[in-house]
Amino acid sequence: MLQCGAWENTKSYFKFENWWLDIEGFNDKIKGWWNSFSFIGKPDYVLVAKLKALKEKLKEWSKTAQGNLGTQKQNVLKQLAELEEIQENRTLRPEEITSKQH
C-alpha cells in the first residue's frame, strides 16, 4: 500500500509585476539571487527550493526597495491637486509647471 505524508494545503499567492522588468539592474539582481541559493537534493527539489527562495526575495525587495506604491501614488495625486488649485488662482511658476509635468 502506498503511504504519503501529510498534504500541505496552504495558499501561497505571488504575482509577478511586469513593471519590475523596467527597473534598471533587475535582471542582474535576479541572477545574483538565483546563483546565491544553494540547496542539496534531487534536481526537482533544488528547483522548487530555489523558486520558493526567489519568491521570498522578490516579495521582500518589492516591499522595501520599491516602497509602498499606493502611498507614493496618493502623494503624487495630492501634489497634482494642489498645483491645479494654485493654477486656478494664478499662473504657475516655471518650477511648478515642471513639477506638474513630471
mmCIF file of C-alpha atoms in Angstrom:
data_model
loop_
_atom_site.group_PDB
_atom_site.id
_atom_site.type_symbol
_atom_site.label_atom_id
_atom_site.label_comp_id
_atom_site.label_asym_id
_atom_site.label_seq_id
_atom_site.Cartn_x
_atom_site.Cartn_y
_atom_site.Cartn_z
ATOM 1 C CA MET A 1 0.000 0.000 0.000
ATOM 2 C CA LEU A 2 1.261 3.473 -0.895
ATOM 3 C CA GLN A 3 1.555 5.865 2.008
ATOM 4 C CA CYS A 4 2.040 9.572 1.649
ATOM 5 C CA GLY A 5 2.942 12.226 4.143
ATOM 6 C CA ALA A 6 0.579 14.975 5.156
ATOM 7 C CA TRP A 7 -0.620 17.061 2.233
ATOM 8 C CA GLU A 8 0.331 20.682 2.539
ATOM 9 C CA ASN A 9 -2.692 22.729 1.559
ATOM 10 C CA THR A 10 -1.665 26.320 2.029
ATOM 11 C CA LYS A 11 -2.434 29.202 -0.252
ATOM 12 C CA SER A 12 0.670 30.904 -1.472
ATOM 13 C CA TYR A 13 -0.144 33.872 -3.640
ATOM 14 C CA PHE A 14 2.524 35.501 -5.694
ATOM 15 C CA LYS A 15 2.108 37.966 -8.500
ATOM 16 C CA PHE A 16 4.972 38.913 -10.751
ATOM 17 C CA GLU A 17 4.725 42.562 -11.709
ATOM 18 C CA ASN A 18 5.709 43.343 -15.300
ATOM 19 C CA TRP A 19 6.963 46.799 -14.334
ATOM 20 C CA TRP A 20 9.738 45.134 -12.336
ATOM 21 C CA LEU A 21 11.381 44.342 -15.681
ATOM 22 C CA ASP A 22 11.649 48.080 -16.397
ATOM 23 C CA ILE A 23 13.785 48.714 -13.319
ATOM 24 C CA GLU A 24 17.453 49.101 -14.110
ATOM 25 C CA GLY A 25 19.519 46.212 -12.757
ATOM 26 C CA PHE A 26 16.504 43.985 -12.049
ATOM 27 C CA ASN A 27 17.716 41.075 -14.213
ATOM 28 C CA ASP A 28 21.160 41.199 -12.603
ATOM 29 C CA LYS A 29 19.547 41.163 -9.156
ATOM 30 C CA ILE A 30 17.529 38.049 -10.075
ATOM 31 C CA LYS A 31 20.618 36.293 -11.456
ATOM 32 C CA GLY A 32 22.597 37.174 -8.341
ATOM 33 C CA TRP A 33 19.921 35.860 -6.003
ATOM 34 C CA TRP A 34 19.419 32.701 -8.072
ATOM 35 C CA ASN A 35 23.146 31.929 -8.086
ATOM 36 C CA SER A 36 23.446 32.616 -4.348
ATOM 37 C CA PHE A 37 20.932 29.911 -3.400
ATOM 38 C CA SER A 38 22.479 26.572 -2.536
ATOM 39 C CA PHE A 39 20.323 23.511 -1.963
ATOM 40 C CA ILE A 40 21.253 19.847 -1.927
ATOM 41 C CA GLY A 41 18.981 17.136 -3.214
ATOM 42 C CA LYS A 42 17.321 15.834 -6.324
ATOM 43 C CA PRO A 43 17.137 18.308 -9.201
ATOM 44 C CA ASP A 44 13.365 18.750 -8.856
ATOM 45 C CA TYR A 45 13.729 19.538 -5.144
ATOM 46 C CA VAL A 46 16.536 22.022 -5.823
ATOM 47 C CA LEU A 47 14.436 23.774 -8.484
ATOM 48 C CA VAL A 48 11.390 24.078 -6.209
ATOM 49 C CA ALA A 49 13.524 25.265 -3.281
ATOM 50 C CA LYS A 50 15.236 27.903 -5.437
ATOM 51 C CA LEU A 51 11.891 29.121 -6.795
ATOM 52 C CA LYS A 52 10.495 29.450 -3.260
ATOM 53 C CA ALA A 53 13.597 31.310 -2.106
ATOM 54 C CA LEU A 54 13.419 33.606 -5.130
ATOM 55 C CA LYS A 55 9.742 34.311 -4.444
ATOM 56 C CA GLU A 56 10.575 35.397 -0.893
ATOM 57 C CA LYS A 57 13.437 37.605 -2.090
ATOM 58 C CA LEU A 58 11.147 39.260 -4.648
ATOM 59 C CA LYS A 59 8.429 39.887 -2.063
ATOM 60 C CA GLU A 60 10.942 41.445 0.331
ATOM 61 C CA TRP A 61 12.562 43.519 -2.411
ATOM 62 C CA SER A 62 9.226 44.754 -3.713
ATOM 63 C CA LYS A 63 8.169 45.952 -0.262
ATOM 64 C CA THR A 64 11.441 47.570 0.779
ATOM 65 C CA ALA A 65 13.223 48.755 -2.350
ATOM 66 C CA GLN A 66 10.139 49.960 -4.173
ATOM 67 C CA GLY A 67 8.234 51.180 -1.135
ATOM 68 C CA ASN A 68 4.519 51.392 -0.901
ATOM 69 C CA LEU A 69 3.391 52.361 -4.382
ATOM 70 C CA GLY A 70 -0.113 53.131 -3.140
ATOM 71 C CA THR A 71 1.252 55.764 -0.761
ATOM 72 C CA GLN A 72 3.528 57.192 -3.436
ATOM 73 C CA LYS A 73 0.586 57.437 -5.837
ATOM 74 C CA GLN A 74 -1.547 59.218 -3.229
ATOM 75 C CA ASN A 75 1.240 61.731 -2.587
ATOM 76 C CA VAL A 76 1.659 62.472 -6.289
ATOM 77 C CA LEU A 77 -2.093 62.894 -6.769
ATOM 78 C CA LYS A 78 -2.229 65.231 -3.768
ATOM 79 C CA GLN A 79 0.616 67.358 -5.158
ATOM 80 C CA LEU A 80 -1.093 67.468 -8.552
ATOM 81 C CA ALA A 81 -4.387 68.578 -6.978
ATOM 82 C CA GLU A 82 -2.561 71.318 -5.052
ATOM 83 C CA LEU A 83 -0.892 72.577 -8.228
ATOM 84 C CA GLU A 84 -4.205 72.587 -10.090
ATOM 85 C CA GLU A 85 -5.789 74.585 -7.265
ATOM 86 C CA ILE A 86 -2.940 77.101 -7.401
ATOM 87 C CA GLN A 87 -3.323 77.289 -11.176
ATOM 88 C CA GLU A 88 -6.969 78.338 -10.768
ATOM 89 C CA ASN A 89 -5.841 81.426 -8.811
ATOM 90 C CA ARG A 90 -2.643 82.396 -10.601
ATOM 91 C CA THR A 91 -0.170 81.401 -13.286
ATOM 92 C CA LEU A 92 2.159 78.614 -12.234
ATOM 93 C CA ARG A 93 5.843 79.416 -11.805
ATOM 94 C CA PRO A 94 8.289 77.534 -14.090
ATOM 95 C CA GLU A 95 9.334 75.096 -11.324
ATOM 96 C CA GLU A 96 5.671 74.358 -10.573
ATOM 97 C CA ILE A 97 4.993 73.659 -14.245
ATOM 98 C CA THR A 98 7.966 71.295 -14.332
ATOM 99 C CA SER A 99 6.750 69.564 -11.177
ATOM 100 C CA LYS A 100 3.283 69.154 -12.654
ATOM 101 C CA GLN A 101 4.661 67.651 -15.875
ATOM 102 C CA HIS A 102 6.671 65.016 -14.044
#
